[in-house]
Coordinates of C-alpha atoms and ligand atoms in Angstrom, one line a residue:
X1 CA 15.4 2.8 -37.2
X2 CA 15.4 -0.6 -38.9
X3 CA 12.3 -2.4 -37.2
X4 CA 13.7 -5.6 -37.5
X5 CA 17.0 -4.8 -36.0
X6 CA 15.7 -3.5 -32.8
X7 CA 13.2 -5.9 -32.5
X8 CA 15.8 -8.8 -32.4
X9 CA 18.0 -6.7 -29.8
X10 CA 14.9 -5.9 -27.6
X11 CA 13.6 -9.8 -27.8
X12 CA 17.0 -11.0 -27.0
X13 CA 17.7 -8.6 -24.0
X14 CA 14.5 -9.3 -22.3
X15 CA 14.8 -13.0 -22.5
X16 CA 18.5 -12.8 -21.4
X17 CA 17.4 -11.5 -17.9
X18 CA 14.0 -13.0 -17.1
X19 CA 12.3 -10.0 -14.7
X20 CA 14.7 -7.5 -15.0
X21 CA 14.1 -5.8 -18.4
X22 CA 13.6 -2.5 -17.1
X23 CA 15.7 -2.7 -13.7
X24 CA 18.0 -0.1 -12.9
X25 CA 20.9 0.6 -10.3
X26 CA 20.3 4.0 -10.0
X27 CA 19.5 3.4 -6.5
X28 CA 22.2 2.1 -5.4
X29 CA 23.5 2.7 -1.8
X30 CA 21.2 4.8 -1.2
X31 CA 18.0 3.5 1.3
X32 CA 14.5 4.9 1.4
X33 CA 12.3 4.6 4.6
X34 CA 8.4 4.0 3.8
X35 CA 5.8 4.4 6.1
X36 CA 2.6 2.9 5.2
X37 CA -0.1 1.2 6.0
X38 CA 0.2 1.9 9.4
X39 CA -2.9 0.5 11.0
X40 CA -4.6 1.8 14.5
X41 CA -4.9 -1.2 17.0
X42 CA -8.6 -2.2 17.9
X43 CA -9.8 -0.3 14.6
X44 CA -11.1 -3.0 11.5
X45 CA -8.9 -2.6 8.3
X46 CA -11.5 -0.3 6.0
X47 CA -11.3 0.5 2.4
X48 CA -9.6 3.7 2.8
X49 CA -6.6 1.7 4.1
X50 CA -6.7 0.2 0.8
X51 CA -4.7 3.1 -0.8
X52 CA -1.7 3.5 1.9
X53 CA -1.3 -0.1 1.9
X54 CA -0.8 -0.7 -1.8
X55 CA 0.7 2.5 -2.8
X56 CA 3.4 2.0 0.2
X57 CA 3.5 -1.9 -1.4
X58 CA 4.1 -0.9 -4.8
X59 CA 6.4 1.9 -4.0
X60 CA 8.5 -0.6 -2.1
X61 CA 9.1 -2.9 -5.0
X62 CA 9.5 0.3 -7.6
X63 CA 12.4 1.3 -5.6
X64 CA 13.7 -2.5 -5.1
X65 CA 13.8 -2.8 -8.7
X66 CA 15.9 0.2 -9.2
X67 CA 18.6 -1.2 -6.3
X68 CA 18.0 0.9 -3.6
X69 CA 18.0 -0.3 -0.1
X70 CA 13.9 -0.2 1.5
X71 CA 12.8 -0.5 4.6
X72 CA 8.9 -0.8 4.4
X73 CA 7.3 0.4 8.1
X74 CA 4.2 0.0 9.6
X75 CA 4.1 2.4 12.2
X76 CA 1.1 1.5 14.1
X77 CA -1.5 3.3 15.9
X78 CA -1.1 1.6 19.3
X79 CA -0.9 4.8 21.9
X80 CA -3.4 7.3 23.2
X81 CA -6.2 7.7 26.0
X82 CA -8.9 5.2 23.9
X83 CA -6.5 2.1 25.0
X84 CA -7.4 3.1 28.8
X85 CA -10.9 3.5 27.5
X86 CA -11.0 0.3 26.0
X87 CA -9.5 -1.5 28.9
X88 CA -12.3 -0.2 31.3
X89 CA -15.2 -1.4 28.6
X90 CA -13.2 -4.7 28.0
X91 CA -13.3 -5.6 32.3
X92 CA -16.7 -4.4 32.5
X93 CA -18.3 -6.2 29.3
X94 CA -15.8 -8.4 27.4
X95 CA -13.3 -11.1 28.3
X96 CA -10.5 -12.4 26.3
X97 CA -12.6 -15.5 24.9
X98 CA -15.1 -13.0 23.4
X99 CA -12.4 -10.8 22.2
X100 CA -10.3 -13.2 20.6
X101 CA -13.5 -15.2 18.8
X102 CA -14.6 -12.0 18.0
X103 CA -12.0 -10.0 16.5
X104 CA -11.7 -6.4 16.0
X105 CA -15.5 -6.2 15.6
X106 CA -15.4 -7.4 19.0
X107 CA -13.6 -4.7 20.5
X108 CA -15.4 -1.8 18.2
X109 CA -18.7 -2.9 19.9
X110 CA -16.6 -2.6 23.2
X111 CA -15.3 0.9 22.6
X112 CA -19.0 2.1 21.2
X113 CA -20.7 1.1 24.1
X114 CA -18.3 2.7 26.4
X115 CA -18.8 5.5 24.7
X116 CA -22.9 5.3 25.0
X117 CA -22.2 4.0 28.6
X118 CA -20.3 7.3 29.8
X119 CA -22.8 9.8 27.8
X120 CA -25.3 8.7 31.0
X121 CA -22.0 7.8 33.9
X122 CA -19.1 10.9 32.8
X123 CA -17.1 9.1 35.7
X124 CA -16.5 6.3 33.4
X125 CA -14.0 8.8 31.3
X126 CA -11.3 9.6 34.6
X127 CA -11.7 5.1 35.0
X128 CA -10.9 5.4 31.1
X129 CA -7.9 8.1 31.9
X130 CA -6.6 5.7 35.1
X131 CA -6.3 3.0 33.0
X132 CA -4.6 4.9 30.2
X133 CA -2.5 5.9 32.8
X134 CA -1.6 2.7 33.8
X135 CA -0.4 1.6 30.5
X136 CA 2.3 4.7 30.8
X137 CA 3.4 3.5 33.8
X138 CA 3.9 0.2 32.8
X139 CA 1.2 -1.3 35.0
X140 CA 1.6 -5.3 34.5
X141 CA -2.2 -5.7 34.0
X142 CA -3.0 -3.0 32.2
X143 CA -0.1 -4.1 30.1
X144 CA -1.4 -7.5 29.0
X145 CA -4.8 -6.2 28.4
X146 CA -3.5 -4.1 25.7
X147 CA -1.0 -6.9 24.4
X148 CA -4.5 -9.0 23.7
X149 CA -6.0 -5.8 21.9
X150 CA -2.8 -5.4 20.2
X151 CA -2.5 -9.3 19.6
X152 CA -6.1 -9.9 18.3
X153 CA -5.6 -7.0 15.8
X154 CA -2.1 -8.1 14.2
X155 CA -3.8 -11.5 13.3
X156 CA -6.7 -9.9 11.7
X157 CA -4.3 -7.9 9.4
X158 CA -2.2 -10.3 8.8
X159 CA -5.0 -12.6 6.8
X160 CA -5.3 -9.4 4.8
X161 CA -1.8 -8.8 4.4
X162 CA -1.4 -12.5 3.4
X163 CA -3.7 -12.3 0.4
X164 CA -2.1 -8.7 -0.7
X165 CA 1.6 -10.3 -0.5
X166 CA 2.4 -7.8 1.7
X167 CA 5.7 -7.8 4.3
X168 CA 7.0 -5.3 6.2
X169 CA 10.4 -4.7 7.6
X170 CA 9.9 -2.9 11.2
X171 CA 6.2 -2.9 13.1
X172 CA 8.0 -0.1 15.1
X173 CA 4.6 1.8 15.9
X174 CA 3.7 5.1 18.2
X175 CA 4.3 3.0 21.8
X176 CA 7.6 2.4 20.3
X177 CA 8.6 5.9 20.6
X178 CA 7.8 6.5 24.5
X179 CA 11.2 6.7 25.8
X180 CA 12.6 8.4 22.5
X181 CA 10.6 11.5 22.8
X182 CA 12.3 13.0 25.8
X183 CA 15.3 13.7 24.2
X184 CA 13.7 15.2 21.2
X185 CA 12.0 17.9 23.8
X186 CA 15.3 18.4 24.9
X187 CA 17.1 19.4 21.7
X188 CA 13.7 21.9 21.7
X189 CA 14.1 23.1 24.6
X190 CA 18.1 23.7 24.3
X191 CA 17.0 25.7 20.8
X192 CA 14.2 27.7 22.6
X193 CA 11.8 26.5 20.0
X194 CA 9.1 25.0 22.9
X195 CA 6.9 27.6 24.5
X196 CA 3.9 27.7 26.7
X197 CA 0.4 28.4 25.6
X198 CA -2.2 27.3 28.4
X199 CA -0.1 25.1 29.8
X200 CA 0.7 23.0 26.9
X201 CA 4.2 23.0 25.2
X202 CA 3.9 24.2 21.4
X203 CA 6.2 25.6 18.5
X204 CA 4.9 28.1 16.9
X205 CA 4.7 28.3 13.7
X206 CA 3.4 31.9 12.9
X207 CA 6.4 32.7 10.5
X208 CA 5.4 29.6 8.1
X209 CA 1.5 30.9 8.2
X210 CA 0.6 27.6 10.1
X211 CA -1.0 26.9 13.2
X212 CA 1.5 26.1 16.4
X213 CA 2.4 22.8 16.8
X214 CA 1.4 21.1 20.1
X215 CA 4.0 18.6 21.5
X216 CA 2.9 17.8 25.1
X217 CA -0.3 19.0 26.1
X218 CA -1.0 20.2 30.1
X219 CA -1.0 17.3 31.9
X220 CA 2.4 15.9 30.5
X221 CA 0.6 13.5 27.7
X222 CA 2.6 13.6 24.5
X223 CA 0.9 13.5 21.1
X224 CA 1.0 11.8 17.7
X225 CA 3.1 14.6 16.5
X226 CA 5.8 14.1 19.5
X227 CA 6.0 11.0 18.4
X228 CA 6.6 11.3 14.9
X229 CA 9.6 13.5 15.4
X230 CA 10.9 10.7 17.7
X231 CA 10.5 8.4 14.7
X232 CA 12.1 10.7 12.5
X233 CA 15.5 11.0 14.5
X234 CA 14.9 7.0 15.0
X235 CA 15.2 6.7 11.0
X236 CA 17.7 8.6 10.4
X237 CA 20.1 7.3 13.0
X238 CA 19.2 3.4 12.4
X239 CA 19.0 3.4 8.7
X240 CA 20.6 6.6 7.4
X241 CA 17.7 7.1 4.9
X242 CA 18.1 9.5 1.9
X243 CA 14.6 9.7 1.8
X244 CA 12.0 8.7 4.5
X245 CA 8.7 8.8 2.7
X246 CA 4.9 9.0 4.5
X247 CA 1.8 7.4 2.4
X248 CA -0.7 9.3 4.1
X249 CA -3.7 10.3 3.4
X250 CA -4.4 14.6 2.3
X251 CA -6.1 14.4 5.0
X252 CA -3.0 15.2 7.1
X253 CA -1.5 17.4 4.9
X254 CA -1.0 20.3 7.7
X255 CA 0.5 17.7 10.1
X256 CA 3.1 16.8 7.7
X257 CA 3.8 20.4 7.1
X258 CA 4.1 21.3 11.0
X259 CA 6.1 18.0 11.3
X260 CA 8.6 18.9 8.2
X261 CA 8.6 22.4 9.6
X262 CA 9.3 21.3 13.2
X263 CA 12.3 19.2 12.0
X264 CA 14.0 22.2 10.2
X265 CA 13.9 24.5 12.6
X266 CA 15.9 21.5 14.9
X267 CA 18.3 21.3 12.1
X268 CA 17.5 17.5 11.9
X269 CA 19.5 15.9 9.7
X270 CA 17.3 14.5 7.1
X271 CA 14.8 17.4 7.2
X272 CA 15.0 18.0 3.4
X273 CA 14.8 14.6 2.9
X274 CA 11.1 13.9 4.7
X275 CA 8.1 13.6 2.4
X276 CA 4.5 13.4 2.6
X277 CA 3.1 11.2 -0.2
X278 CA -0.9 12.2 -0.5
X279 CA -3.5 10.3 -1.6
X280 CA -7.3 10.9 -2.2
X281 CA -10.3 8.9 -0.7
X282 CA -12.1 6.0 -1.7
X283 CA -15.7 5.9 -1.5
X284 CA -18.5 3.4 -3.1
X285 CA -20.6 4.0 -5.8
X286 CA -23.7 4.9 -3.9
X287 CA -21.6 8.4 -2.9
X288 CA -20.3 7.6 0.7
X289 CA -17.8 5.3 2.3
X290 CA -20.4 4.0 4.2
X291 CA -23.3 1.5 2.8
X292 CA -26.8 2.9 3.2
X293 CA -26.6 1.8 6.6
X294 CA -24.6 4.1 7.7
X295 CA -21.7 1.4 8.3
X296 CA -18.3 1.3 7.2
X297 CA -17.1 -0.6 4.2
X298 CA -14.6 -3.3 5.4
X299 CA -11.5 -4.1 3.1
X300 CA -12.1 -8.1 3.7
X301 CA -15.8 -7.6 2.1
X302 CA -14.5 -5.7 -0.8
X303 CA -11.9 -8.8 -1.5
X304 CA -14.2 -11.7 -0.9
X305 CA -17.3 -10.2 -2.8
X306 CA -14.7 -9.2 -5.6
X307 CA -13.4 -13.0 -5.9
X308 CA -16.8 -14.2 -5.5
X309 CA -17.4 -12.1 -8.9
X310 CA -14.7 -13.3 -10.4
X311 CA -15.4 -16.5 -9.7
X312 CA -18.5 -16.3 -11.2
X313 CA -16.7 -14.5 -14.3
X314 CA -14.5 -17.7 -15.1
X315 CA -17.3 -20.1 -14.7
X316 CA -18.8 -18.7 -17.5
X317 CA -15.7 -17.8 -19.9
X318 CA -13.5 -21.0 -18.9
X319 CA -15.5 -23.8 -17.0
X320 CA -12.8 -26.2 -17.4
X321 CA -9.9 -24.2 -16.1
X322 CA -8.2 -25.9 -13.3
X323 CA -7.6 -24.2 -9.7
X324 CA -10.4 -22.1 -10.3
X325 CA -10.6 -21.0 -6.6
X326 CA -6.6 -19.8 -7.1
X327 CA -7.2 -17.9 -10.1
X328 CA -10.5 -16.4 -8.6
X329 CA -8.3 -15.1 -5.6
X330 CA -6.4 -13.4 -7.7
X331 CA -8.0 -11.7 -10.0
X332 CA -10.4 -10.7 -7.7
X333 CA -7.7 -9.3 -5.2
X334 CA -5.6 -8.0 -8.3
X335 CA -8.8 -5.9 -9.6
X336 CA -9.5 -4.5 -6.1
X337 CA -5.8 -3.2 -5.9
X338 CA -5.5 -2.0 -9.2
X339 CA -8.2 0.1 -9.1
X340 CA -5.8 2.0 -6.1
X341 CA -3.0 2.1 -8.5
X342 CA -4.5 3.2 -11.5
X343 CA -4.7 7.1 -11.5
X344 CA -2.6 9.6 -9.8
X345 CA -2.4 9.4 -6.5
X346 CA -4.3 12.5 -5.2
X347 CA -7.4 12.2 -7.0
X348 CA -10.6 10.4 -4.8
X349 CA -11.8 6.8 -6.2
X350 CA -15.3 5.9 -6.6
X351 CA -15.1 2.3 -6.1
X352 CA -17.3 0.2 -8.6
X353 CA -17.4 -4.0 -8.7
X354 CA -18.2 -3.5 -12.2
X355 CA -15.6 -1.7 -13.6
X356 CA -12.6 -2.8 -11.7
X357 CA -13.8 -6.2 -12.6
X358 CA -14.3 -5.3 -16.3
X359 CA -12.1 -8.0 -18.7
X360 CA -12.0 -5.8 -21.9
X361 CA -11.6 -2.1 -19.3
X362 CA -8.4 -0.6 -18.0
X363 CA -8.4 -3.1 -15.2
X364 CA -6.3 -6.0 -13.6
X365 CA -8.1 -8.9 -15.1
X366 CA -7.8 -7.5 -18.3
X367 CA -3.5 -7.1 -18.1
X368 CA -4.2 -10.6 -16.3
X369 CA -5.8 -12.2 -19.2
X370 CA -3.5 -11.1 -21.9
X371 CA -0.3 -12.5 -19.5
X372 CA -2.5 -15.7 -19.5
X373 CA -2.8 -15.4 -23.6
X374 CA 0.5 -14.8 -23.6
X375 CA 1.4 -18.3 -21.3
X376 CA -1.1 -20.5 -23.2
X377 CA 0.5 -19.8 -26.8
X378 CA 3.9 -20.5 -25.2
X379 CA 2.1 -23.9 -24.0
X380 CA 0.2 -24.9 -27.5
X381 CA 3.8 -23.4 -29.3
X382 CA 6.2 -25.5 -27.0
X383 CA 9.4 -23.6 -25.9
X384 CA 10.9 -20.8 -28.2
X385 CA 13.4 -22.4 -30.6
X386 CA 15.9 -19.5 -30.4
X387 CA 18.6 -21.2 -32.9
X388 CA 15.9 -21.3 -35.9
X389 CA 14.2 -17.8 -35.2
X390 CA 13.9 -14.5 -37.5
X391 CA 13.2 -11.5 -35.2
X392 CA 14.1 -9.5 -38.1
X393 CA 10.8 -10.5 -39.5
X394 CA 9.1 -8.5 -37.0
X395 CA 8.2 -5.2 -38.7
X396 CA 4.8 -4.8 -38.6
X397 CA 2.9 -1.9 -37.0
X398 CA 1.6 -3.7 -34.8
X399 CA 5.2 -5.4 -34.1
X400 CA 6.8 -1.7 -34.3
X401 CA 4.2 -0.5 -31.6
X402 CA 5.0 -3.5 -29.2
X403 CA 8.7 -3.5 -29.8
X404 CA 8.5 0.7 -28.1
X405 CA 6.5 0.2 -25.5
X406 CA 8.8 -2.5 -24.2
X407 CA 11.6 -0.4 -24.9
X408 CA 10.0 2.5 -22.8
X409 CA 9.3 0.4 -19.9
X410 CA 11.7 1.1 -17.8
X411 CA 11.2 4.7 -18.3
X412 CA 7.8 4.5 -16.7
X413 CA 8.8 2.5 -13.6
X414 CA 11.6 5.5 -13.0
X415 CA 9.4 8.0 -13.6
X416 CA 7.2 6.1 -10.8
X417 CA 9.9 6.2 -8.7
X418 CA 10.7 9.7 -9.2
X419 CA 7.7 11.3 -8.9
X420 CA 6.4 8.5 -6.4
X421 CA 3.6 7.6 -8.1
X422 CA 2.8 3.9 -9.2
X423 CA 0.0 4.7 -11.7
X424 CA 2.5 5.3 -14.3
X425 CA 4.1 1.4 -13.9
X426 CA 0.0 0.4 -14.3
X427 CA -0.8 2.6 -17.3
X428 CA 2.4 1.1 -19.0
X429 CA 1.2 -2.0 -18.3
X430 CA -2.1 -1.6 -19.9
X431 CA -1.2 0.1 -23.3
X432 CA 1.3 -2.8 -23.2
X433 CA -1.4 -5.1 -23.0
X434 CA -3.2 -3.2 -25.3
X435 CA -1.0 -3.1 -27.7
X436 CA -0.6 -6.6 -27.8
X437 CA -3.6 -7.5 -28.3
X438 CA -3.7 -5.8 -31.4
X439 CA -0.4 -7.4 -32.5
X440 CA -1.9 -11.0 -31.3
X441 CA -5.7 -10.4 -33.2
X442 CA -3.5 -9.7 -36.4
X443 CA -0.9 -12.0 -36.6
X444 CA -1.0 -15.9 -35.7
X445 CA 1.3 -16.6 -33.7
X446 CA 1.7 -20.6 -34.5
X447 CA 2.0 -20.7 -38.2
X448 CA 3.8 -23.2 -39.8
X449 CA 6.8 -21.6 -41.2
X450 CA 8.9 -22.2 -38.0
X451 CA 11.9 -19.1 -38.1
X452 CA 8.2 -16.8 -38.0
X453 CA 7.1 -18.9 -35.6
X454 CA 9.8 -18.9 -33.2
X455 CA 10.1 -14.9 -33.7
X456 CA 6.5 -14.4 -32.8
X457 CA 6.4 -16.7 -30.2
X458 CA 9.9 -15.0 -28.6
X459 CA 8.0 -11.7 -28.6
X460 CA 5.2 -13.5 -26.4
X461 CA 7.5 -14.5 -24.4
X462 CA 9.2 -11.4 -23.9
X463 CA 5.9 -9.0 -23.7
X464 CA 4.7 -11.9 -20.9
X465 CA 8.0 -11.3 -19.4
X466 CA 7.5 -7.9 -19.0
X467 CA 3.4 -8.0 -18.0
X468 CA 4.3 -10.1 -15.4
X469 CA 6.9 -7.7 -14.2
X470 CA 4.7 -4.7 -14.3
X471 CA 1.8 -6.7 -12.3
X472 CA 4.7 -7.7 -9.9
X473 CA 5.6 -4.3 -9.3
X474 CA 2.3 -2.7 -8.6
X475 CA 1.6 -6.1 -6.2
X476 CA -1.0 -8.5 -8.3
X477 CA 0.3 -12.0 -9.4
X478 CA -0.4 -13.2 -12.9
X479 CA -2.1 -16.6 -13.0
X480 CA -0.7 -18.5 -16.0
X481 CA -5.1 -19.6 -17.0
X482 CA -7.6 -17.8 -16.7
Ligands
LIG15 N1 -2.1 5.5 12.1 C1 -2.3 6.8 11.4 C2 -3.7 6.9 10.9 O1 -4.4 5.9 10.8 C3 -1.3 6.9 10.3 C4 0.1 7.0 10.6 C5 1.0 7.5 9.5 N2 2.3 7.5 9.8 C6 3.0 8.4 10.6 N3 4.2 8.3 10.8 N4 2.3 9.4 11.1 O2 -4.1 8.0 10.7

């Protein structure tokens, strides 16, 4: 290959299409369904959300890039007996003032203490049941109770969701799927798939070596499996997905199986097309998920104390930048989710502050800052002079090595798409950066012989182009200082 050659074409295509260097229409007419996220009303947003959330994100805009069609679902955790539970606490100890000054945390104390509450009164549980029971029926006040659980939770998430740029495209959750069950039973029933076994309605699942799966239990309640399969023929029929993906945790591996396996046997449409995307646990450095405490680690803690770090950070390295608080948000939130997107998906995390907040590590901050070295010698160099450049000049090792890793690019984000797994848009990123840097520490980039000049400051450009793109695509913005 003649360095110079490709090194002018590759400089010259990214710049032509600010973004897209990389982009692809191999998905075109073609829509995937992603579940993620999919938060439990009256539960606090924890760390181990942290994963579905961004993976699901970052996934999202992976397949965007490449043109298909994405419909980004949070199918919430708004059914099942604790909402009658919660009710009963919430008219014998709360009100709505309380609950709405108090947030979620509000209605965790309430659901504790009706659960210390009934260990000494048991009748407590059948006034927990009656009001669960209510909510099925439609009762009018049981109703609006639960519309202020589900209320005081949605704007709770939606701060977080606001500071991790995240949208989604259907909030169709659990309740959702009340009156779409039935008619999943039926097509069960009509293929003799539903049996009895003490009283509950199950399908076994012998011949696949699983346990049976249970679809309405004895007194007529449906489960969070019934409901998924609901969901599954919902999908299908409103968005015609050619692949409806789940970012859920390993933890619930064997439902996805029984579900997948449930939906074959019913000869649903898109039952080859359903997958469970895994991913491992997050815990702190001190070995648990919990602090020493004993309590849970809350994702809004993790954010704030990791912009409060790096606010600290560029005090020291860059008193004078302006918008400090701005760029302290997002480097903080950007290290945070990075350190979710960084290995493959199924291995556990051992959050550390230190090392996701690491400047010279394989961390956010770190891609961050070289976008930002990349933005301030485009500011001291003025624009790129493309009539009076020599790209040909760039033939280097260093040049050579950052010429093919923008070339390859693209390749990564596919193989991201492909095999669903962001980390390999983040690693690109980083030997990107890497190799950059290496490029930038040997060559100066504002000499005075302007055809050089132009050609080194074009390849800035263009490597800035495509950092930016990467962070983009994994969900971290790219402040132009740091
Ligand atoms: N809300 C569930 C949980 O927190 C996750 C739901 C995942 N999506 C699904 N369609 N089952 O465990």
């Amino acid at each position: 290959l003649r360095r110079g050659g490709l090194a002018r074409d590759i400089v010259e295509a990214v710049l032509a299409h600010p973004g897209r260097w990389g982009s692809s229409e191999i998905g075109k007419g073609k829509t995937v369904c992603l579940d993620y996220s999919s938060i439990n009303i009256a539960k606090r947003f924890h760390i181990g959300h942290l994963s579905t959330t961004m993976i699901g994100n970052s996934l999202k805009r992976i397949y965007d890039f490449n043109g298909y069609t994405t419909v980004g679902i949070n199918h919430l955790g708004d059914w099942g007996t604790q909402f009658g539970k919660m009710i009963c606490a919430y008219k014998k100890w709360g009100n709505r003032e309380e609950v709405e000054k108090g947030g979620v945390q509000a209605m965790v104390d309430l659901y504790v203490r009706f659960h210390h509450e009934a260990e000494q009164h048991p009748e407590l549980e059948d006034e927990g049941r009656a009001w669960f029971k209510k909510i099925e029926d439609g009762d009018k006040e049981a109703t609006a109770y639960f519309d202020v659980f589900k209320k005081v939770t949605m704007t709770a998430v939606g701060k977080i969701y606001d500071r991790l740029k995240i949208k989604f495209d259907s909030y169709a959750g659990e309740s959702f799927y009340n009156d779409k069950m039935e008619a999943c039973l039926d097509i069960l029933r009509e293929k003799h798939l539903l049996v009895e076994s003490d009283g509950a309605q199950v399908v076994n699942l012998d011949a696949y070596d699983m346990p049976p799966c249970l679809l309405v239990k004895a007194d007529g309640a449906t489960l969070y499996a019934t409901r998924d399969i609901a969901a599954a023929y919902y999908r299908k029929k409103t968005y015609d997905f050619y692949k409806c993906l789940y970012v859920v945790a390993y933890q619930q591996n064997l439902h996805f199986k029984q579900l997948f396996q449930v939906l074959k046997l019913m000869d649903f449409a898109g039952a080859d097309d359903m997958e469970h995307v895994a991913y491992g646990m997050v815990s702190m450095e001190d070995g648990s998920m919990s602090t020493r405490s004993g309590r849970v680690i809350w994702l809004q803690e993790v954010l704030d104390k990791a912009v409060e770090k790096a606010r600290k950070i560029i005090e020291e390295k860059n008193p004078d930048a302006p918008n400090k608080d701005e760029i302290a948000e997002s480097v903080g939130v950007g290290a945070v989710v990075f350190s979710s997107l960084w290995n493959n998906r199924i291995k556990d995390i051992v959050f550390s502050y230190d090392k996701v907040l690491n400047f010279d590590g394989e961390t956010a901050p770190y891609v961050q800052y070289t976008y930002a070295r990349c933005a301030s010698a485009l500011r001291k160099g003025g624009d790129v002079d493309m009539s009076n450049v020599d790209l040909g000049a760039i033939t280097s090792d260093e040049g050579y090595d950052v010429i093919k890793s923008v070339i390859t690019f693209g390749d990564s984000v596919r193989l991201a798409a492909k095999l669903r797994e962001p980390c390999y848009v983040t690693r690109h990123i980083v030997d990107l950066a890497e190799k950059f840097n290496r490029f930038y520490i040997d060559h100066r980039i504002l000499v005075d012989d302007a055809p050089t000049r132009n050609a080194r400051l074009a390849l800035t450009k263009a490597v800035g182009n495509v950092i930016k793109c990467g962070l983009g695509l994994l969900g971290i913005s790219a402040p132009e200082e740091m």
